[in-house]
Tab-separated table of C-alpha atoms and ligand atoms in Angstrom:
chain	number	residue	atom	x	y	z
A	100	MET	CA	0.000	0.000	0.000
A	101	ARG	CA	1.306	3.423	-0.873
A	102	ILE	CA	0.361	6.466	1.181
A	103	LEU	CA	0.871	10.026	-0.003
A	104	SER	CA	0.155	13.501	1.275
A	105	GLY	CA	1.418	17.060	0.958
A	106	ILE	CA	1.465	20.231	2.977
A	107	GLN	CA	1.969	23.773	1.749
A	108	PRO	CA	4.885	25.810	3.081
A	109	SER	CA	2.821	28.970	3.246
A	110	GLY	CA	3.609	29.733	6.902
A	111	ALA	CA	4.017	28.132	10.304
A	112	LEU	CA	2.115	24.872	10.818
A	113	HIS	CA	-0.921	24.992	13.083
A	114	ILE	CA	-2.747	22.447	15.167
A	115	GLY	CA	-5.350	21.991	12.404
A	116	ASN	CA	-2.554	20.740	10.131
A	117	TYR	CA	-1.297	18.538	12.928
A	118	PHE	CA	-4.546	16.780	13.893
A	119	GLY	CA	-6.066	16.825	10.381
A	120	MET	CA	-3.081	15.492	8.492
A	121	MET	CA	0.293	15.149	10.231
A	122	ARG	CA	-0.732	12.900	13.107
A	123	PRO	CA	-2.674	10.477	10.840
A	124	ALA	CA	0.205	10.593	8.337
A	125	VAL	CA	2.714	9.678	11.054
A	126	ALA	CA	0.479	6.790	12.183
A	127	LEU	CA	0.224	5.496	8.596
A	128	GLN	CA	4.019	5.231	8.259
A	129	ALA	CA	3.759	1.799	9.844
A	130	GLU	CA	1.148	0.558	7.375
A	131	GLY	CA	2.828	0.883	4.002
A	132	GLU	CA	5.227	2.942	1.924
A	133	ALA	CA	4.563	6.554	2.922
A	134	LEU	CA	5.542	9.564	0.833
A	135	TYR	CA	5.059	13.055	2.244
A	136	PHE	CA	6.053	16.239	0.501
A	137	ILE	CA	6.369	19.947	1.011
A	138	ALA	CA	4.131	21.466	-1.641
A	139	ASP	CA	6.280	24.411	-2.708
A	140	TYR	CA	4.941	24.485	-6.296
A	141	HIS	CA	1.466	24.889	-4.809
A	142	ALA	CA	2.590	27.627	-2.436
A	143	LEU	CA	3.727	29.647	-5.460
A	144	THR	CA	0.059	30.414	-6.079
A	145	THR	CA	0.046	32.585	-2.941
A	146	VAL	CA	3.628	33.280	-1.777
A	147	ARG	CA	5.462	36.015	-3.650
A	148	ASP	CA	8.620	36.203	-1.554
A	149	PRO	CA	11.314	33.728	-2.760
A	150	GLN	CA	13.322	33.892	0.453
A	151	ALA	CA	10.213	33.234	2.543
A	152	LEU	CA	9.261	30.273	0.342
A	153	ARG	CA	12.725	28.721	0.739
A	154	GLU	CA	12.750	29.270	4.502
A	155	ASN	CA	9.203	28.025	5.017
A	156	SER	CA	9.938	24.872	3.022
A	157	ARG	CA	12.816	23.962	5.338
A	158	ARG	CA	10.743	24.877	8.338
A	159	VAL	CA	7.890	22.595	7.290
A	160	ALA	CA	10.430	19.768	6.898
A	161	LEU	CA	11.760	20.522	10.379
A	162	ASP	CA	8.305	20.711	11.961
A	163	PHE	CA	7.065	17.539	10.280
A	164	LEU	CA	10.165	15.633	11.421
A	165	ALA	CA	9.720	17.022	14.932
A	166	CYS	CA	6.093	15.824	14.897
A	167	GLY	CA	7.148	12.223	14.324
A	168	LEU	CA	7.809	11.741	10.625
A	169	ASP	CA	10.444	9.006	10.611
A	170	PRO	CA	12.694	9.282	7.546
A	171	GLU	CA	13.751	5.646	7.978
A	172	ARG	CA	10.168	4.609	7.289
A	173	ALA	CA	8.698	7.425	5.216
A	174	THR	CA	10.008	9.474	2.318
A	175	LEU	CA	10.020	13.242	2.856
A	176	PHE	CA	10.771	15.473	-0.103
A	177	ARG	CA	10.229	18.826	-1.734
A	178	HIS	CA	7.547	18.993	-4.413
A	179	SER	CA	9.870	20.918	-6.730
A	180	ASP	CA	12.496	18.159	-6.509
A	181	VAL	CA	10.145	16.125	-8.721
A	182	PRO	CA	9.424	18.515	-11.614
A	183	GLN	CA	7.850	15.624	-13.558
A	184	VAL	CA	4.613	16.448	-11.701
A	185	THR	CA	4.269	19.607	-13.758
A	186	GLU	CA	4.572	17.545	-16.933
A	187	LEU	CA	1.892	15.163	-15.693
A	188	ALA	CA	-0.298	18.121	-14.698
A	189	TRP	CA	-0.110	19.360	-18.296
A	190	ILE	CA	-1.079	15.952	-19.666
A	191	LEU	CA	-4.003	15.758	-17.214
A	192	SER	CA	-5.102	19.287	-18.070
A	193	ALA	CA	-5.521	18.215	-21.691
A	194	VAL	CA	-8.402	15.917	-20.676
A	195	ALA	CA	-9.674	17.851	-17.622
A	196	PRO	CA	-13.239	19.145	-18.130
A	197	MET	CA	-13.485	22.891	-17.347
A	198	GLY	CA	-16.859	22.456	-15.631
A	199	LEU	CA	-15.413	20.107	-13.026
A	200	PHE	CA	-12.819	22.660	-11.960
A	201	GLU	CA	-15.163	25.622	-12.052
A	202	ARG	CA	-17.048	23.919	-9.222
A	203	ALA	CA	-13.986	23.707	-6.942
A	204	HIS	CA	-14.859	25.053	-3.474
A	205	SER	CA	-11.342	26.087	-2.570
A	206	TYR	CA	-10.944	28.187	-5.736
A	207	LYS	CA	-14.286	29.922	-5.193
A	208	ASP	CA	-13.430	30.442	-1.544
A	209	LYS	CA	-10.070	32.038	-2.389
A	210	LEU	CA	-11.672	34.442	-4.861
A	211	ALA	CA	-14.340	35.309	-2.307
A	212	ARG	CA	-11.546	36.252	0.086
A	213	GLY	CA	-10.184	38.713	-2.455
A	214	MET	CA	-7.331	36.741	-4.012
A	215	ALA	CA	-6.527	37.538	-7.635
A	216	ALA	CA	-7.873	34.938	-10.054
A	217	THR	CA	-4.749	33.385	-11.603
A	218	VAL	CA	-4.583	30.376	-13.904
A	219	GLY	CA	-2.410	28.654	-11.281
A	220	LEU	CA	-5.025	29.098	-8.591
A	221	PHE	CA	-7.671	27.711	-10.935
A	222	SER	CA	-5.683	24.686	-12.072
A	223	TYR	CA	-4.286	23.922	-8.604
A	224	PRO	CA	-6.420	20.719	-8.299
A	225	ILE	CA	-4.898	19.403	-11.540
A	226	LEU	CA	-1.397	19.706	-10.108
A	227	MET	CA	-2.667	18.097	-6.932
A	228	ALA	CA	-4.076	15.193	-8.971
A	229	ALA	CA	-0.671	14.814	-10.630
A	230	ASP	CA	0.987	14.787	-7.175
A	231	ILE	CA	-1.149	11.839	-6.165
A	232	LEU	CA	-1.294	9.850	-9.402
A	233	ILE	CA	2.424	10.081	-10.171
A	234	TYR	CA	3.215	7.749	-7.239
A	235	ASP	CA	0.415	5.214	-7.823
A	236	SER	CA	-0.904	6.286	-4.416
A	237	ASP	CA	-3.554	4.192	-2.689
A	238	ILE	CA	-4.339	6.279	0.406
A	239	VAL	CA	-4.252	10.060	0.872
A	240	PRO	CA	-4.525	11.243	4.503
A	241	VAL	CA	-5.996	14.772	4.543
A	242	GLY	CA	-8.404	17.071	6.376
A	243	LYS	CA	-11.970	17.463	5.098
A	244	ASP	CA	-11.146	20.632	3.147
A	245	GLN	CA	-9.146	18.501	0.680
A	246	LYS	CA	-11.884	15.924	0.076
A	247	GLN	CA	-13.162	17.521	-3.104
A	248	HIS	CA	-9.641	17.658	-4.514
A	249	ILE	CA	-9.257	13.896	-4.063
A	250	GLU	CA	-12.632	13.354	-5.753
A	251	MET	CA	-11.418	15.440	-8.693
A	252	THR	CA	-8.231	13.359	-8.766
A	253	ARG	CA	-10.316	10.210	-9.051
A	254	ASP	CA	-12.443	11.766	-11.802
A	255	LEU	CA	-9.311	12.671	-13.754
A	256	ALA	CA	-7.824	9.200	-13.274
A	257	VAL	CA	-11.047	7.627	-14.612
A	258	LYS	CA	-11.048	10.015	-17.578
A	259	MET	CA	-7.409	9.177	-18.392
A	260	ASN	CA	-8.061	5.433	-18.033
A	261	GLU	CA	-11.077	5.647	-20.369
A	262	THR	CA	-9.216	7.766	-22.899
A	263	PHE	CA	-5.799	6.107	-22.939
A	264	GLY	CA	-5.988	2.948	-20.847
A	265	GLN	CA	-6.889	0.386	-23.576
A	266	SER	CA	-3.333	-0.664	-24.316
A	267	GLU	CA	-2.448	-1.131	-20.642
A	268	PRO	CA	-2.354	-4.744	-19.375
A	269	ASP	CA	-5.176	-4.117	-16.851
A	270	GLY	CA	-6.946	-1.510	-18.982
A	271	ARG	CA	-5.885	1.437	-16.848
A	272	ILE	CA	-3.008	3.849	-16.486
A	273	PHE	CA	-3.788	5.109	-13.002
A	274	LYS	CA	-4.932	3.645	-9.713
A	275	LEU	CA	-7.897	5.343	-8.036
A	276	PRO	CA	-6.712	6.837	-4.712
A	277	GLU	CA	-8.847	6.904	-1.558
A	278	PRO	CA	-8.942	9.856	0.829
A	279	ARG	CA	-8.330	8.947	4.494
A	280	ILE	CA	-10.140	11.500	6.628
A	281	GLN	CA	-10.327	11.105	10.419
A	282	ALA	CA	-13.897	11.904	11.474
A	283	ALA	CA	-12.873	13.284	14.882
A	284	THR	CA	-10.325	15.726	13.453
A	285	GLU	CA	-11.585	16.375	9.921
A	286	THR	CA	-12.079	20.098	10.614
A	287	VAL	CA	-10.200	21.495	13.601
A	288	PRO	CA	-11.738	24.840	14.620
A	289	GLY	CA	-9.683	28.008	14.947
A	290	ILE	CA	-9.963	30.600	17.698
A	291	ASP	CA	-13.058	32.136	16.049
A	292	GLY	CA	-14.809	28.760	15.692
A	293	GLN	CA	-14.373	28.611	11.894
A	294	LYS	CA	-12.034	26.047	10.297
A	295	MET	CA	-8.517	26.753	11.542
A	296	SER	CA	-6.554	28.285	8.694
A	297	LYS	CA	-3.523	30.505	8.394
A	298	SER	CA	-5.367	32.588	5.833
A	299	TYR	CA	-8.270	33.236	8.225
A	300	GLY	CA	-5.831	34.429	10.911
A	301	ASN	CA	-7.499	32.127	13.480
A	302	ASN	CA	-4.606	29.685	13.858
A	303	ILE	CA	-2.836	28.333	16.936
A	304	ASP	CA	0.641	27.349	15.740
A	305	ILE	CA	2.254	24.145	16.975
A	306	PHE	CA	5.647	25.674	17.644
A	307	SER	CA	4.832	29.211	18.732
A	308	ASP	CA	6.444	30.279	22.001
A	309	GLU	CA	4.627	29.896	25.300
A	310	LYS	CA	3.492	33.490	25.559
A	311	GLU	CA	2.097	33.527	22.034
A	312	MET	CA	0.319	30.199	22.381
A	313	ARG	CA	-1.253	31.320	25.666
A	314	LYS	CA	-2.360	34.583	24.069
A	315	ARG	CA	-3.993	32.763	21.149
A	316	VAL	CA	-5.795	30.312	23.437
A	317	MET	CA	-6.993	33.108	25.742
A	318	SER	CA	-8.468	34.917	22.727
A	319	ILE	CA	-10.732	32.026	21.688
A	320	VAL	CA	-14.141	33.543	20.975
A	321	THR	CA	-16.902	32.456	23.404
A	322	ASP	CA	-20.543	33.346	23.959
A	323	SER	CA	-21.651	35.526	26.861
A	324	THR	CA	-23.002	32.805	29.183
A	325	PRO	CA	-22.361	34.001	32.780
A	326	VAL	CA	-19.868	32.143	34.979
A	327	ASP	CA	-22.559	30.526	37.124
A	328	ALA	CA	-24.713	29.280	34.258
A	329	PRO	CA	-24.401	25.848	32.594
A	330	LYS	CA	-22.556	25.891	29.248
A	331	ASP	CA	-22.832	23.823	26.097
A	332	PRO	CA	-19.683	21.739	25.484
A	333	ALA	CA	-20.848	20.560	22.027
A	334	ASN	CA	-20.687	24.068	20.583
A	335	SER	CA	-17.567	25.218	22.386
A	336	THR	CA	-14.269	25.656	20.542
A	337	ILE	CA	-12.464	25.352	23.892
A	338	PHE	CA	-14.057	21.982	24.555
A	339	LYS	CA	-13.444	20.744	20.999
A	340	LEU	CA	-9.745	21.613	21.165
A	341	TYR	CA	-9.407	20.224	24.680
A	342	SER	CA	-10.883	16.926	23.448
A	343	LEU	CA	-7.967	16.610	21.014
A	344	VAL	CA	-5.262	16.752	23.663
A	345	ALA	CA	-6.711	15.634	27.020
A	346	SER	CA	-7.275	12.130	28.431
A	347	LYS	CA	-10.746	10.530	28.526
A	348	GLU	CA	-11.108	11.314	32.241
A	349	GLU	CA	-10.022	14.927	31.763
A	350	ILE	CA	-12.492	15.366	28.908
A	351	ALA	CA	-15.310	13.862	30.994
A	352	ASP	CA	-14.403	16.192	33.869
A	353	MET	CA	-14.459	19.275	31.653
A	354	ARG	CA	-17.783	18.232	30.144
A	355	GLU	CA	-19.256	17.894	33.619
A	356	ARG	CA	-17.994	21.329	34.653
A	357	PHE	CA	-19.461	22.867	31.492
A	358	LEU	CA	-22.864	21.333	32.183
A	359	LYS	CA	-22.840	22.133	35.892
A	360	GLY	CA	-22.023	25.846	35.627
A	361	GLY	CA	-19.857	27.754	38.081
A	362	THR	CA	-16.675	27.794	35.970
A	363	GLY	CA	-15.940	30.671	33.602
A	364	TYR	CA	-14.587	30.345	30.072
A	365	GLY	CA	-11.326	31.969	31.226
A	366	ASP	CA	-10.625	29.002	33.520
A	367	PHE	CA	-11.428	26.495	30.787
A	368	LYS	CA	-9.054	28.327	28.445
A	369	LYS	CA	-6.252	28.119	31.023
A	370	ARG	CA	-6.764	24.368	31.296
A	371	LEU	CA	-6.753	24.064	27.517
A	372	PHE	CA	-3.526	26.034	27.222
A	373	GLU	CA	-1.790	23.855	29.863
A	374	LYS	CA	-2.800	20.675	28.042
A	375	LEU	CA	-1.823	21.951	24.607
A	376	TRP	CA	1.551	23.122	25.855
A	377	GLU	CA	2.172	19.765	27.543
A	378	TYR	CA	0.964	17.772	24.510
A	379	PHE	CA	3.518	19.335	22.175
A	380	ALA	CA	6.435	19.277	24.673
A	381	PRO	CA	8.112	16.121	23.264
A	382	MET	CA	7.870	17.569	19.747
A	383	ARG	CA	9.458	20.849	20.852
A	384	LYS	CA	12.290	18.827	22.351
A	385	ARG	CA	12.764	16.774	19.181
A	386	ARG	CA	12.725	19.988	17.145
A	387	GLU	CA	15.598	21.401	19.182
A	388	GLU	CA	17.604	18.221	18.619
A	389	ILE	CA	17.081	18.375	14.865
A	390	LEU	CA	18.064	22.041	14.818
A	391	ASN	CA	21.374	21.115	16.426
A	392	ASP	CA	22.177	18.660	13.647
A	393	LYS	CA	23.130	20.983	10.818
A	394	SER	CA	22.945	18.606	7.846
A	395	TYR	CA	20.036	16.407	8.999
A	396	ILE	CA	17.227	18.122	7.100
A	397	ASP	CA	19.220	18.447	3.877
A	398	ASP	CA	20.213	14.770	4.024
A	399	VAL	CA	16.618	13.657	4.608
A	400	LEU	CA	15.330	15.805	1.734
A	401	ALA	CA	18.070	14.621	-0.648
A	402	ARG	CA	17.291	10.963	0.086
A	403	GLY	CA	13.591	11.681	-0.245
A	404	ALA	CA	14.044	13.386	-3.612
A	405	LYS	CA	15.958	10.382	-4.933
A	406	ARG	CA	13.284	7.865	-3.937
A	407	ALA	CA	10.389	10.061	-5.129
A	408	ASN	CA	12.103	10.523	-8.502
A	409	GLU	CA	12.562	6.765	-8.950
A	410	LEU	CA	8.856	6.176	-8.412
A	411	ALA	CA	7.685	9.153	-10.462
A	412	ASN	CA	9.915	8.180	-13.379
A	413	GLN	CA	8.392	4.708	-13.547
A	414	VAL	CA	4.868	6.101	-13.760
A	415	MET	CA	5.842	8.827	-16.238
A	416	GLU	CA	7.346	6.224	-18.601
A	417	ARG	CA	3.978	4.482	-18.577
A	418	VAL	CA	2.018	7.706	-19.060
A	419	ARG	CA	4.166	9.077	-21.884
A	420	ALA	CA	3.937	5.801	-23.755
A	421	ALA	CA	0.165	5.564	-23.217
A	422	VAL	CA	-0.615	9.065	-24.540
A	423	GLY	CA	1.786	8.863	-27.499
A	424	LEU	CA	4.687	11.011	-26.338
A	425	ARG	CA	7.088	8.078	-26.814
B	676	LIG	P1	-2.660	22.565	3.342
B	676	LIG	O1	-1.213	22.902	3.278
B	676	LIG	O2	-3.658	23.663	3.325
B	676	LIG	O3	-2.945	21.709	4.646
B	676	LIG	C1	-2.179	20.547	4.966
B	676	LIG	C2	-3.098	19.490	5.557
B	676	LIG	O4	-3.678	19.984	6.763
B	676	LIG	C3	-5.097	19.788	6.714
B	676	LIG	N1	-5.765	20.862	7.446
B	676	LIG	C4	-6.720	20.674	8.357
B	676	LIG	N2	-7.294	19.553	8.825
B	676	LIG	C5	-8.246	19.698	9.776
B	676	LIG	N3	-8.625	20.902	10.279
B	676	LIG	C6	-8.080	22.051	9.832
B	676	LIG	N4	-8.452	23.232	10.332
B	676	LIG	C7	-7.079	21.970	8.820
B	676	LIG	N5	-6.330	22.892	8.153
B	676	LIG	C8	-5.538	22.197	7.309
B	676	LIG	C9	-5.446	19.841	5.233
B	676	LIG	O5	-6.682	19.201	4.975
B	676	LIG	C10	-4.264	19.115	4.623
B	676	LIG	O6	-4.452	17.726	4.639
B	676	LIG	N6	-3.672	21.099	-1.321
B	676	LIG	C11	-3.095	20.678	-0.059
B	676	LIG	C12	-1.637	20.224	-0.187
B	676	LIG	C13	-1.425	19.202	-1.237
B	676	LIG	C14	-1.792	17.823	-1.161
B	676	LIG	C15	-1.380	17.260	-2.403
B	676	LIG	C16	-2.387	17.039	-0.187
B	676	LIG	C17	-0.860	19.414	-2.443
B	676	LIG	N7	-0.823	18.260	-3.158
B	676	LIG	C18	-1.579	15.903	-2.679
B	676	LIG	C19	-2.595	15.674	-0.459
B	676	LIG	C20	-2.190	15.130	-1.696
B	676	LIG	C21	-3.140	21.863	0.909
B	676	LIG	O7	-3.190	22.987	0.498
B	676	LIG	O8	-3.013	21.493	2.213
């Protein structure tokens, strides 16, 4: 089984990235051949500062390694170290129906937030399909916001198989990948209760310093229920985030205190901050260790690029032959 996922280096990683994708991705390392990449080609659609893109790419590698990615088991690489994906994206774009991509939520959402409509932003899901199909991926661990992109990938794979698959031994060029979305963490809320996202400015970063993390947690938006009154845990961002990091008993205790009344949101936020800070302590420690090893990240990325290229080249040979480029 081959597992693949990517993450954009468009800023510091937040706990939505961690619980939605990185933690499941780390768990899947034990179940098959895992390939995880830093999607720098994708980040070009929004980042305009070359130095920042380079630095963020290294930082994502560092953070992912600190969060448990084991380079002895999984392959970690930079998207742009496998430029064949852009060739595959072009081939896919030749069969990609416009209507399918005009319906993309993430594109419409970005325009609604005032981003300039570029061709890159529009065809982003085609590059993402190439990212997945070029490694014959079976499973793609992602948060819910990426679900539609995986569906589009499957649609494109079917279209390619129907159009060019006849001469293949099993009648198809591409495997159909499956998204792997964890129900409990499919959409981690940000401090305003909406989906946590760097671009919404509602993020709590995994590796921010203590003061900053406390400040972000203390600014979680709450309703105006008085201290004494019972509160609704199901609709509380504090409770939802606490449930990600606390033990069963601790979660049950917080639920009880919500329902009973008598505890203010400020106290619940303090408990949440303590738990979050404690949860990420081993990862902060690992991050420091990696930072002290000057060549570690470069070595991991160089090995990753080599392995990813081997796999991508095999698939590209097949694709070029099937469409008539060889
Ligand atoms: P990106 O960089 O926006 O996010 C990386 C991963 O984090 C997940 N995620 C969340 N999950 C739950 N709750 C949240 N609030 C939250 N915020 C982010 C995302 O779902 C994602 O899994 N297009 C992708 C990167 C990509 C990719 C790929 C992924 C490029 N090519 C191929 C899989 C396969 C993206 O922008 O993710």
